[in-house]
mmCIF file of C-alpha atoms in Angstrom:
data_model
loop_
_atom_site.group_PDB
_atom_site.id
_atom_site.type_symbol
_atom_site.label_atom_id
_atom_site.label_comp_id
_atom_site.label_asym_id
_atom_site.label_seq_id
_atom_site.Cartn_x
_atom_site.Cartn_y
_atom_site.Cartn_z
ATOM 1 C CA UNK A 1 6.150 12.797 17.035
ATOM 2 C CA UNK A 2 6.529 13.934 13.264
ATOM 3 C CA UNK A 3 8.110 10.935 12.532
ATOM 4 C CA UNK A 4 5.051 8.788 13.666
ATOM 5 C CA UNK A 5 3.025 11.460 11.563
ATOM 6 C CA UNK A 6 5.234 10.593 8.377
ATOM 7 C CA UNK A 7 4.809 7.323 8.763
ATOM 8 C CA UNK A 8 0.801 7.065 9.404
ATOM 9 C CA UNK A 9 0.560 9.443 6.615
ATOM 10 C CA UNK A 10 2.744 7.181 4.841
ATOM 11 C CA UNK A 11 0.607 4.097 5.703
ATOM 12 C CA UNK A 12 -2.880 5.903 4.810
ATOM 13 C CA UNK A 13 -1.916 6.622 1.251
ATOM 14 C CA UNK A 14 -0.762 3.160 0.201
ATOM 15 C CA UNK A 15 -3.923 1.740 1.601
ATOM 16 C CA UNK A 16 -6.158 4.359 0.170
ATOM 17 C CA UNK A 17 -3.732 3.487 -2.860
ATOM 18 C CA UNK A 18 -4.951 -0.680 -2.159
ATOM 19 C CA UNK A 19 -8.105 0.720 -2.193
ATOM 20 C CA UNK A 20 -8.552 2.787 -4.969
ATOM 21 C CA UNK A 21 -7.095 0.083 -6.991
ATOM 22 C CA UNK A 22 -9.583 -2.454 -5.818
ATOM 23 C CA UNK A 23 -7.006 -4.826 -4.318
ATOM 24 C CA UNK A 24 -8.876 -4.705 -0.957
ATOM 25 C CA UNK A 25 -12.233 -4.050 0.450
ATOM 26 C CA UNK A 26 -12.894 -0.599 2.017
ATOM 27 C CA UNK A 27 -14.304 -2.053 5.697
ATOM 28 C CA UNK A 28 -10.386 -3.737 6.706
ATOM 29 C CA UNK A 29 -9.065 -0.469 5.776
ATOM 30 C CA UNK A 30 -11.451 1.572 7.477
ATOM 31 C CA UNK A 31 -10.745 -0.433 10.934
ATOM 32 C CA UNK A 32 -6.857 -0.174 9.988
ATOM 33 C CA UNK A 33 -7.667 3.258 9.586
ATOM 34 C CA UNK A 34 -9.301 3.615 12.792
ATOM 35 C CA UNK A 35 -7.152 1.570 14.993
ATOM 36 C CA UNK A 36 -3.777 3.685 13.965
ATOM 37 C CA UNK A 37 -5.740 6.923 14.689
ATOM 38 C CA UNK A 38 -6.285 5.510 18.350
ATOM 39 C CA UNK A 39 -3.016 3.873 18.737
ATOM 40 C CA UNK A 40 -1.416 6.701 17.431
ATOM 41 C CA UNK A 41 -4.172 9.324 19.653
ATOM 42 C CA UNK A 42 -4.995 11.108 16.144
ATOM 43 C CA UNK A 43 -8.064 12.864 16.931
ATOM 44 C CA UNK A 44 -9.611 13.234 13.486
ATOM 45 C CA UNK A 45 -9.184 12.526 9.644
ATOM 46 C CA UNK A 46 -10.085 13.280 5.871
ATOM 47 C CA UNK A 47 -9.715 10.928 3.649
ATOM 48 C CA UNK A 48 -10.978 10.985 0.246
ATOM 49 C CA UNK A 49 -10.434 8.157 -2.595
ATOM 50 C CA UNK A 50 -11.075 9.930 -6.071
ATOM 51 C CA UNK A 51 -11.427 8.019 -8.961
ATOM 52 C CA UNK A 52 -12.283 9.411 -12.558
ATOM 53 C CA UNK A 53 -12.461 13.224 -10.792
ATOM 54 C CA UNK A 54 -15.750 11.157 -8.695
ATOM 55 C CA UNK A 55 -15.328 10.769 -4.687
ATOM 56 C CA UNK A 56 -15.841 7.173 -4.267
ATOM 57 C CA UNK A 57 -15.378 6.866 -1.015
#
C-alpha cells in the first residue's frame, strides 16, 4: 500500500512539475489526476502549483 502511495506521489509531482513548466495543459493532468485517485481509491487531494511565490493553480 505505501508503495502505491510513493509512486502516485511520485507521479503527481512530475506532472505538477509538466505543469508548472508549461509543457502541458492543466485539464489532461487534472483527469490524470483524478483517474489515479479512483484507481488507486485515494479519497482526497491538495495540490498546489506555485510559481513566483503566486498559487497558479
Amino acid at each position: 500500500m505505501y508503495k502505491n502511495n510513493r509512486v502516485l506521489l511520485s507521479s503527481l509531482f512530475w506532472f505538477g512539475t509538466l505543469l508548472w513548466s508549461s509543457l502541458v495543459k492543466a485539464e489532461p493532468v487534472d483527469k490524470l489526476i483524478k483517474a489515479l485517485m479512483k484507481e488507486r481509491h485515494i479519497p482526497g487531494l491538495q495540490l498546489a502549483v506555485v510559481k513566483d511565490d503566486e498559487i497558479v493553480k
